[in-house]
Coordinates of C-alpha atoms and ligand atoms in Angstrom, one line a residue:
X258 CA -74.9 35.5 -31.7
X259 CA -76.4 38.2 -29.6
X260 CA -79.8 39.1 -30.9
X261 CA -80.4 42.2 -33.0
X262 CA -81.2 45.4 -31.3
X263 CA -84.7 46.7 -32.3
X264 CA -85.1 50.4 -31.3
X265 CA -88.1 51.2 -29.1
X266 CA -90.6 53.9 -29.9
X267 CA -89.7 57.5 -29.0
X268 CA -90.6 58.2 -25.3
X269 CA -90.6 60.7 -22.5
X270 CA -89.4 58.9 -19.3
X271 CA -89.7 60.9 -16.1
X272 CA -87.5 59.5 -13.3
X273 CA -88.8 60.6 -9.9
X274 CA -85.9 60.2 -7.5
X275 CA -83.4 61.0 -10.3
X276 CA -80.8 62.2 -7.8
X277 CA -81.1 59.0 -5.6
X278 CA -78.9 55.9 -5.3
X279 CA -80.9 53.6 -7.6
X280 CA -81.2 56.1 -10.4
X281 CA -77.5 56.9 -10.3
X282 CA -76.3 53.3 -10.0
X283 CA -78.8 51.4 -12.3
X284 CA -81.4 53.4 -14.1
X285 CA -79.4 56.2 -15.7
X286 CA -76.3 54.1 -16.6
X287 CA -78.7 51.4 -18.0
X288 CA -80.5 54.0 -20.2
X289 CA -77.1 55.3 -21.4
X290 CA -76.1 51.7 -22.4
X291 CA -79.4 51.3 -24.4
X292 CA -78.8 54.6 -26.1
X293 CA -75.2 53.6 -27.1
X294 CA -76.5 50.3 -28.4
X295 CA -79.0 52.1 -30.7
X296 CA -82.1 50.8 -28.8
X297 CA -83.1 54.2 -27.4
X298 CA -84.1 56.4 -30.4
X299 CA -82.7 59.9 -30.7
X300 CA -86.2 61.4 -30.1
X301 CA -86.4 59.8 -26.7
X302 CA -86.2 62.2 -23.7
X303 CA -85.4 61.5 -20.0
X304 CA -86.6 64.0 -17.5
X305 CA -85.0 63.8 -14.0
X306 CA -87.2 65.0 -11.1
X307 CA -86.5 65.4 -7.4
X308 CA -86.6 68.1 -4.8
X309 CA -83.0 69.2 -5.2
X310 CA -82.9 72.6 -7.0
X311 CA -80.6 72.4 -10.0
X312 CA -80.6 73.2 -13.7
X313 CA -80.4 70.8 -16.7
X314 CA -76.6 71.3 -17.0
X315 CA -76.0 70.4 -13.3
X316 CA -78.2 67.3 -13.6
X317 CA -76.4 66.2 -16.8
X318 CA -73.1 66.6 -15.0
X319 CA -74.4 64.4 -12.1
X320 CA -75.5 61.8 -14.6
X321 CA -72.1 61.9 -16.4
X322 CA -70.4 61.3 -13.0
X323 CA -72.8 58.4 -12.2
X324 CA -72.1 56.7 -15.6
X325 CA -68.3 57.1 -15.1
X326 CA -68.6 55.8 -11.5
X327 CA -70.9 52.9 -12.0
X328 CA -70.1 51.6 -15.5
X329 CA -66.7 50.0 -16.2
X330 CA -64.7 51.8 -18.9
X331 CA -65.2 48.9 -21.4
X332 CA -69.0 49.5 -21.2
X333 CA -68.7 53.2 -21.9
X334 CA -68.7 54.8 -25.3
X335 CA -67.3 58.4 -25.0
X336 CA -68.8 59.4 -28.3
X337 CA -72.3 58.4 -27.2
X338 CA -72.1 60.1 -23.8
X339 CA -72.4 63.7 -25.1
X340 CA -75.4 62.8 -27.3
X341 CA -77.0 60.9 -24.4
X342 CA -76.6 63.8 -22.0
X343 CA -78.3 66.0 -24.5
X344 CA -81.4 63.9 -24.1
X345 CA -81.7 64.8 -20.4
X346 CA -83.5 67.6 -18.7
X347 CA -84.4 68.2 -15.0
X348 CA -87.4 69.6 -13.1
X349 CA -87.3 70.3 -9.4
X350 CA -90.5 69.0 -7.8
X351 CA -91.5 68.0 -4.3
X352 CA -94.1 65.2 -4.2
X353 CA -95.8 67.1 -1.4
X354 CA -95.6 70.6 -3.0
X355 CA -97.2 72.6 -5.7
X356 CA -94.1 74.0 -7.4
X357 CA -92.5 72.4 -10.5
X358 CA -95.5 70.4 -11.7
X359 CA -96.6 72.9 -14.4
X360 CA -93.0 72.9 -15.6
X361 CA -93.1 69.2 -15.8
X362 CA -96.3 69.2 -17.8
X363 CA -94.9 71.7 -20.2
X364 CA -91.9 69.4 -20.8
X365 CA -94.0 66.4 -21.8
X366 CA -94.9 65.7 -25.4
X367 CA -98.2 64.2 -26.7
X368 CA -97.2 61.9 -29.5
X369 CA -94.6 59.7 -27.7
X370 CA -94.8 56.9 -25.1
X371 CA -95.1 58.4 -21.6
X372 CA -93.6 56.6 -18.6
X373 CA -92.9 57.6 -15.0
X374 CA -90.4 55.8 -12.9
X375 CA -91.1 56.1 -9.2
X376 CA -87.5 55.6 -7.9
X377 CA -88.5 57.0 -4.5
X378 CA -89.6 55.6 -1.1
X379 CA -92.9 53.7 -1.4
X380 CA -94.6 56.2 0.9
X381 CA -94.4 58.7 -2.0
X382 CA -96.0 56.4 -4.6
X383 CA -99.6 57.5 -3.8
X384 CA -98.7 61.2 -3.6
X385 CA -96.9 61.1 -6.9
X386 CA -99.8 59.2 -8.6
X387 CA -102.2 61.8 -7.3
X388 CA -100.1 64.8 -8.4
X389 CA -99.7 63.4 -11.9
X390 CA -103.5 63.4 -12.2
X391 CA -104.2 66.6 -10.4
X392 CA -101.9 68.5 -12.7
X393 CA -103.2 66.5 -15.7
X394 CA -99.7 65.3 -16.6
X395 CA -100.3 61.5 -17.0
X396 CA -102.2 60.4 -20.0
X397 CA -104.6 57.4 -20.0
X398 CA -101.9 55.3 -21.6
X399 CA -99.1 56.4 -19.4
X400 CA -97.0 53.7 -17.7
X401 CA -95.6 53.9 -14.1
X402 CA -92.8 51.8 -12.8
X403 CA -92.5 51.0 -9.0
X404 CA -89.7 49.5 -7.1
X405 CA -89.6 47.0 -4.2
X406 CA -90.3 46.9 -1.3
X407 CA -93.9 46.5 -2.4
X408 CA -95.3 46.5 1.1
X409 CA -94.0 44.8 4.2
X410 CA -97.0 42.6 4.7
X411 CA -100.3 41.8 3.0
X412 CA -102.0 44.9 4.6
X413 CA -99.5 47.4 3.4
X414 CA -99.2 45.7 -0.1
X415 CA -103.0 46.0 -0.5
X416 CA -102.9 49.6 0.6
X417 CA -100.2 50.4 -2.0
X418 CA -102.1 48.5 -4.7
X419 CA -105.3 50.4 -3.8
X420 CA -103.4 53.8 -3.8
X421 CA -102.0 53.2 -7.3
X422 CA -105.3 51.7 -8.6
X423 CA -107.0 55.0 -7.6
X424 CA -105.2 56.6 -10.5
X425 CA -103.8 53.9 -12.8
X426 CA -105.1 50.7 -14.3
X427 CA -103.3 47.5 -13.6
X428 CA -102.2 47.5 -17.3
X429 CA -100.3 50.7 -16.7
X430 CA -98.4 49.5 -13.5
X431 CA -95.0 47.9 -13.9
X432 CA -93.8 46.4 -10.5
X433 CA -90.1 45.7 -11.0
X434 CA -88.4 42.6 -9.6
X435 CA -85.0 42.8 -11.3
X436 CA -84.5 39.1 -10.9
X437 CA -87.1 38.6 -13.7
X438 CA -84.9 40.7 -16.0
X439 CA -81.9 38.4 -15.7
X440 CA -80.9 36.6 -18.9
X441 CA -80.8 33.2 -17.3
X442 CA -84.2 33.6 -15.6
X443 CA -85.7 34.0 -19.0
X444 CA -83.6 31.2 -20.2
X445 CA -85.3 29.0 -17.6
X446 CA -88.5 29.5 -19.6
X447 CA -86.7 28.9 -22.9
X448 CA -85.2 25.6 -21.5
X449 CA -88.5 24.4 -20.1
X450 CA -90.8 25.4 -22.9
X451 CA -88.6 25.5 -26.0
X452 CA -87.3 21.9 -25.6
X453 CA -89.2 18.7 -25.6
X454 CA -86.4 17.1 -23.6
X455 CA -87.1 18.5 -20.1
X456 CA -90.8 19.2 -19.8
X457 CA -92.0 15.5 -19.7
X458 CA -89.6 14.9 -16.8
X459 CA -90.5 18.2 -15.0
X460 CA -92.7 16.7 -12.3
X461 CA -92.9 14.7 -9.1
X462 CA -92.5 11.4 -11.0
X463 CA -89.0 12.2 -12.1
X464 CA -87.8 15.1 -9.9
X465 CA -86.5 14.2 -6.5
X466 CA -86.2 17.7 -5.3
X467 CA -85.4 21.3 -6.3
X468 CA -82.9 23.6 -4.7
X469 CA -83.0 27.4 -5.2
X470 CA -80.1 29.3 -3.7
X471 CA -79.3 33.0 -3.7
X472 CA -76.1 33.5 -1.7
X473 CA -74.5 36.8 -1.3
X474 CA -71.0 37.6 -0.1
X475 CA -71.8 41.1 1.1
X476 CA -73.1 41.8 4.5
X477 CA -75.8 44.3 5.4
X478 CA -73.3 47.2 6.1
X479 CA -74.4 50.4 4.5
X480 CA -78.1 49.5 4.6
X481 CA -78.2 47.9 8.0
X482 CA -80.8 50.1 9.5
X483 CA -83.2 49.4 6.6
X484 CA -82.4 45.7 6.5
X485 CA -82.9 45.2 10.2
X486 CA -86.5 46.1 9.8
X487 CA -86.9 43.7 7.0
X488 CA -84.7 40.5 7.1
X489 CA -84.1 37.8 4.5
X490 CA -87.7 36.6 4.4
X491 CA -89.2 40.0 3.4
X492 CA -86.1 41.3 1.5
X493 CA -85.4 38.2 -0.7
X494 CA -87.8 35.2 -0.2
X495 CA -91.2 37.0 -0.6
X496 CA -90.1 38.5 -3.9
X497 CA -87.0 37.2 -5.7
X498 CA -86.9 33.6 -4.6
X499 CA -90.7 33.4 -4.9
X500 CA -90.4 34.5 -8.5
X501 CA -87.7 31.9 -9.2
X502 CA -89.8 29.2 -7.6
X503 CA -92.8 30.3 -9.7
X504 CA -91.0 30.1 -13.0
X505 CA -89.5 26.7 -12.0
X506 CA -92.8 25.2 -10.8
X507 CA -95.5 26.8 -13.0
X508 CA -97.5 25.0 -15.7
X509 CA -96.7 25.9 -19.3
X510 CA -98.6 29.1 -20.2
X511 CA -100.6 28.9 -23.4
X512 CA -98.5 31.8 -24.8
X513 CA -95.6 33.9 -23.7
X514 CA -97.8 36.8 -22.9
X515 CA -98.1 38.9 -19.7
X516 CA -101.3 37.6 -18.2
X517 CA -100.8 34.0 -19.5
X518 CA -97.4 33.8 -17.7
X519 CA -98.6 35.7 -14.6
X520 CA -101.8 33.6 -14.2
X521 CA -99.6 30.5 -14.0
X522 CA -97.2 32.0 -11.5
X523 CA -100.1 33.1 -9.3
X524 CA -101.4 29.5 -9.3
X525 CA -98.1 28.3 -7.9
X526 CA -98.1 30.8 -5.1
X527 CA -101.7 29.9 -4.2
X528 CA -100.7 26.2 -4.2
X529 CA -97.9 26.7 -1.6
X530 CA -98.5 24.8 1.7
X531 CA -98.0 26.7 5.0
X532 CA -94.5 25.9 6.2
X533 CA -94.0 24.1 9.5
X534 CA -91.5 25.8 11.9
X535 CA -89.3 22.7 11.8
X536 CA -88.8 23.2 8.1
X537 CA -87.4 26.7 8.5
X538 CA -83.9 27.7 9.6
X539 CA -83.2 31.4 10.3
X540 CA -79.6 32.5 10.8
X541 CA -77.7 35.7 11.7
X542 CA -74.0 36.0 11.0
X543 CA -71.4 36.4 13.7
X544 CA -68.0 38.1 13.3
X545 CA -65.4 35.9 11.6
X546 CA -61.9 36.7 10.2
X547 CA -62.0 40.2 8.9
X548 CA -65.8 40.3 8.8
X549 CA -67.8 42.2 11.3
X550 CA -71.0 40.6 12.8
X551 CA -74.5 41.3 11.7
X552 CA -75.1 43.4 14.8
X553 CA -72.1 45.6 14.1
X554 CA -73.1 46.0 10.4
X555 CA -76.7 46.8 11.4
X556 CA -75.5 49.0 14.2
X557 CA -77.9 47.3 16.6
X558 CA -77.3 46.0 20.1
X559 CA -79.7 43.2 19.8
X560 CA -81.7 42.0 16.8
X561 CA -83.9 39.1 15.9
X562 CA -83.7 39.8 12.2
X563 CA -82.5 36.9 10.0
X564 CA -79.7 37.5 7.5
X565 CA -80.0 33.9 6.4
X566 CA -83.0 31.7 5.8
X567 CA -83.3 28.1 4.5
X568 CA -86.7 26.4 4.1
X569 CA -88.4 23.4 2.7
X570 CA -91.6 24.0 1.0
X571 CA -94.3 22.1 -0.9
X572 CA -96.3 23.1 -3.9
X573 CA -99.5 21.3 -3.4
X574 CA -100.7 20.2 -6.8
X575 CA -100.6 17.2 -9.1
X576 CA -97.3 18.1 -10.8
X577 CA -95.3 18.5 -7.6
X578 CA -97.0 16.2 -5.2
X579 CA -94.5 15.5 -2.3
X580 CA -91.5 17.0 -4.2
X581 CA -89.8 19.3 -1.8
X582 CA -88.4 22.7 -2.9
X583 CA -85.5 23.8 -0.7
X584 CA -85.0 27.6 -0.7
X585 CA -81.9 29.2 0.8
X586 CA -80.6 32.8 0.8
X587 CA -78.3 34.8 3.0
X588 CA -75.8 37.6 3.4
X589 CA -72.1 37.2 4.2
X590 CA -71.9 33.7 2.9
X591 CA -68.8 32.0 1.4
X592 CA -69.4 33.3 -2.1
X593 CA -71.9 35.0 -4.4
X594 CA -73.9 32.4 -6.1
X595 CA -77.4 32.1 -7.4
X596 CA -78.8 29.0 -9.0
X597 CA -81.8 26.8 -9.5
X598 CA -81.0 23.1 -9.4
X599 CA -83.3 20.3 -10.4
X600 CA -82.2 17.0 -8.9
X601 CA -83.8 14.1 -10.8
X602 CA -84.5 10.8 -9.3
X603 CA -82.3 7.8 -9.6
X604 CA -83.2 5.2 -12.2
X605 CA -86.1 3.0 -10.9
X606 CA -84.0 -0.1 -11.4
X607 CA -80.3 -0.5 -11.9
X608 CA -79.2 -3.1 -14.4
X609 CA -75.6 -2.8 -13.2
X610 CA -73.9 -4.4 -10.2
X611 CA -74.3 -2.7 -6.9
X612 CA -70.6 -1.6 -7.0
X613 CA -71.1 0.2 -10.3
X614 CA -72.8 3.0 -8.3
X615 CA -76.1 4.7 -8.9
X616 CA -76.2 8.3 -10.1
X617 CA -78.9 10.7 -10.7
X618 CA -79.1 13.5 -13.2
X619 CA -78.8 17.1 -12.0
X620 CA -79.8 20.1 -14.1
X621 CA -78.5 23.4 -12.7
X622 CA -79.4 26.8 -14.1
X623 CA -76.8 29.4 -12.9
X624 CA -77.9 32.9 -12.5
X625 CA -74.6 34.3 -11.2
X626 CA -71.7 34.2 -11.5
X627 CA -71.0 32.9 -15.1
X628 CA -74.6 32.5 -16.3
X629 CA -75.1 29.1 -17.8
X630 CA -76.7 25.7 -17.7
X631 CA -75.1 22.5 -16.5
X632 CA -76.6 19.0 -16.9
X633 CA -74.9 16.1 -15.1
X634 CA -75.2 12.9 -17.2
X635 CA -74.2 9.4 -16.1
X636 CA -71.6 7.6 -18.2
X637 CA -69.2 4.7 -17.8
X638 CA -66.0 5.5 -16.2
X639 CA -63.5 5.1 -19.0
X640 CA -60.9 2.3 -18.8
X641 CA -60.7 -1.4 -18.1
X642 CA -62.1 -1.3 -14.5
X643 CA -65.4 -2.9 -15.5
X644 CA -68.8 -1.1 -15.5
X645 CA -68.4 1.8 -13.1
X646 CA -70.7 4.8 -13.4
X647 CA -69.6 8.4 -13.0
X648 CA -71.4 11.6 -13.9
X649 CA -69.9 14.2 -16.2
X650 CA -71.1 17.7 -17.0
X651 CA -72.7 18.8 -20.2
X652 CA -71.8 22.3 -19.2
X653 CA -72.8 25.3 -21.2
X654 CA -71.4 28.6 -20.0
X655 CA -73.3 31.2 -22.1
X656 CA -70.1 33.1 -22.6
X657 CA -68.3 30.0 -24.0
X658 CA -71.2 28.8 -26.1
X659 CA -72.4 32.1 -27.5
X660 CA -69.2 34.1 -27.7
X661 CA -67.8 37.0 -25.8
X662 CA -70.6 39.4 -26.9
X663 CA -72.9 37.6 -24.6
X664 CA -71.2 39.4 -21.7
X665 CA -72.6 42.5 -23.3
X666 CA -76.3 41.5 -23.1
X667 CA -78.3 44.2 -21.4
X668 CA -78.4 43.9 -17.6
X669 CA -81.8 43.3 -15.9
X670 CA -82.6 47.0 -15.4
X671 CA -81.8 47.9 -19.0
X672 CA -84.0 45.1 -20.4
X673 CA -86.9 45.8 -18.0
X674 CA -86.9 49.6 -18.7
X675 CA -87.1 48.8 -22.5
X676 CA -90.0 46.4 -21.8
X677 CA -91.8 49.3 -20.1
X678 CA -91.4 51.4 -23.1
X679 CA -92.6 48.5 -25.3
X680 CA -95.6 48.1 -23.1
X681 CA -94.7 44.5 -22.3
X682 CA -95.6 43.5 -18.7
X683 CA -94.6 39.8 -18.9
X684 CA -91.5 40.2 -16.6
X685 CA -93.3 42.5 -14.1
X686 CA -95.3 41.4 -11.1
X687 CA -99.0 41.8 -11.1
X688 CA -100.8 43.2 -8.0
X689 CA -102.5 39.9 -7.1
X690 CA -99.2 38.0 -7.4
X691 CA -97.6 40.3 -4.8
X692 CA -100.6 40.0 -2.5
X693 CA -100.7 36.2 -2.8
X694 CA -96.9 36.1 -1.9
X695 CA -97.5 38.2 1.2
X696 CA -100.6 36.1 2.1
X697 CA -98.2 33.1 2.2
X698 CA -95.4 35.0 4.0
X699 CA -97.3 36.8 6.7
X700 CA -98.3 33.8 8.8
X701 CA -94.7 32.5 8.8
X702 CA -93.4 35.8 10.1
X703 CA -96.3 36.2 12.6
X704 CA -95.5 32.7 14.0
X705 CA -91.8 33.8 14.6
X706 CA -93.0 36.9 16.3
X707 CA -95.5 35.1 18.5
X708 CA -92.8 32.6 19.6
X709 CA -90.1 35.2 20.0
X710 CA -88.0 33.1 17.6
X711 CA -84.3 34.0 17.5
X712 CA -82.0 33.3 14.5
X713 CA -79.2 30.8 15.0
X714 CA -75.6 32.0 14.5
X715 CA -73.4 31.3 11.6
X716 CA -69.9 32.4 10.8
X717 CA -69.5 35.3 8.4
X718 CA -67.9 33.8 5.2
X719 CA -69.4 30.3 5.8
X720 CA -72.1 28.4 4.0
X721 CA -74.7 29.3 6.7
X722 CA -75.8 27.7 9.9
X723 CA -75.2 24.0 10.7
X724 CA -79.0 23.7 11.2
X725 CA -79.5 24.4 7.5
X726 CA -77.4 21.4 6.7
X727 CA -79.3 19.3 9.2
X728 CA -82.6 20.3 7.5
X729 CA -81.3 18.5 4.4
X730 CA -79.6 15.6 6.2
X731 CA -82.9 14.8 7.8
X732 CA -84.3 14.0 4.3
X733 CA -81.0 12.2 3.3
X734 CA -80.1 15.1 1.0
X735 CA -77.3 17.7 0.8
X736 CA -77.2 21.3 -0.2
X737 CA -75.0 22.1 -3.2
X738 CA -71.7 23.8 -2.3
X739 CA -71.9 27.5 -2.1
Ligands
LIG1314 N1 -80.9 51.6 -4.1 C1 -81.1 50.4 -4.5 O1 -80.2 49.6 -4.8 C2 -82.5 49.9 -4.5 C3 -82.7 48.6 -4.9 C4 -84.0 48.1 -4.9 C5 -85.1 48.9 -4.7 N2 -84.8 50.3 -4.4 C6 -86.0 51.1 -4.1 O2 -85.9 52.2 -5.0 C7 -86.5 53.4 -4.4 C8 -85.4 54.5 -4.4 O3 -84.3 54.0 -3.7 P1 -82.9 54.8 -3.6 O4 -81.9 53.9 -2.9 O5 -82.5 55.4 -4.8 O6 -83.3 56.0 -2.5 P2 -82.6 57.4 -2.2 O7 -81.1 57.3 -2.6 O8 -82.9 57.7 -0.8 O9 -83.2 58.4 -3.2 C9 -84.5 58.9 -3.0 C10 -84.8 59.9 -4.1 O10 -86.1 60.4 -3.9 C11 -86.1 61.9 -4.0 N3 -87.1 62.4 -3.0 C12 -87.1 62.2 -1.7 N4 -88.2 62.9 -1.2 C13 -88.9 63.4 -2.3 C14 -90.0 64.2 -2.4 N5 -90.8 64.6 -1.4 N6 -90.4 64.6 -3.6 C15 -89.6 64.3 -4.7 N7 -88.5 63.6 -4.7 C16 -88.1 63.1 -3.4 C17 -84.6 62.2 -3.5 O11 -84.1 63.4 -4.1 P3 -84.2 64.8 -3.3 O12 -83.7 64.6 -2.0 O13 -83.4 65.7 -4.2 O14 -85.7 65.1 -3.3 C18 -83.9 61.0 -4.2 O15 -83.6 61.3 -5.5 C19 -86.9 53.0 -3.0 O16 -88.3 52.6 -3.1 C20 -86.0 51.7 -2.8 O17 -86.6 50.9 -1.8 C21 -83.6 50.7 -4.3

């Protein structure tokens, strides 16, 4: 049932930062998987680039180690590994230096797709873009891929956009948000726009509210110093949750094409109301059980950074008039769970006795774990007890419905890198989208800073602070279990 693999065109992909964490954990193992699956043609070449001095063989050995460390044995094909490693080469370059660039130019071919992955700190994006032009390496049709964080506020995002725009057109820039590469996120669009069933109900008249949750079990240990300068709002809400919100709330685009989809997402961001402080809960985890506290994980004595945020927001347009969207994300929560849940309204009038109960339909789209879709439907409780209503799941786990091969669908990075080679920007953020998201986020953060707002505590391993539950209770609603 898993769709046919269509090979992409031959390409030269230069990975700047090829010795770094992201390249080793995601990009290179992802490319190897696409190669084994027959999607990466034999003529494709991957060129690693970073300051470390090493030859091709040492780089290939590093990549082999990374594949063996970060891919489970069942996802590895020993036969494909040797052939994949033969597609690799390495050039030592310093973004700030002169050496190595001529070698890189000599490695590139004219007649294949050309892509440059900037898997380096954002401070290097501008320098790399300039070097690629100075040494006449990047062609007019070259593509560049950049990673989050895309700025830390509107000002820095604009600067980054301007730096890239000095050397590349928007059509050449692929800003990755790996949430958009997830199978279920794309399925959200298929469910909404490939069925007549849901779209007529997808509005304020029938939807009571929407909950978007991205809960993580892990704490910030290991990247605490970085995280402490960022927090859940910058690290998760401004990008990942915002993208999920946009895909849930947007109008149907005329076509499934990059600018048609991105225009609609942008309209959602621009329609977001400012959020009142009373509609936001910021939390920070405290030690509990075996888990250390946020402060210990972040190696900070004091910190006002939030590791949890819950908020109620409104999309001010006809479709969503007065329908709240509740967003929630946090670290060190009870379990790892990401979902988008549409709570429909109760029937306008019940024909049954009051003691039959009144139920509402709930559609949940699970991103992780166990990707799938679950629709709760009201039926009669079986048996002789008269008319009593219960709700039952129409639960479709993709793995159950589509067979075990579905577990083998490409992960988000694999899919997105292939989209870069295909030249398809639909699942990448446009510059104006990123800026609009910061324009909405900045005043919220500025208000916390002006008030000296402190996050409230929650126990590591819990569902988050009590105050987040109260945010819902106030509206006579409840969060879904994490
Ligand atoms: N790691 C993740 O899970 C993750 C997730 C989302 C986004 N990101 C983003 O992805 C990017 C890379 O992250 P990372 O975690 O892989 O960082 P990292 O482990 O610190 O790797 C940075 C890479 O940049 C290279 N580099 C540093 N200075 C350089 C220079 N002057 N010229 C050329 N190369 C240079 C380093 O190699 P040498 O020392 O050999 O030069 C290394 O390969 C960052 O923008 C990060 O925010 C990472």
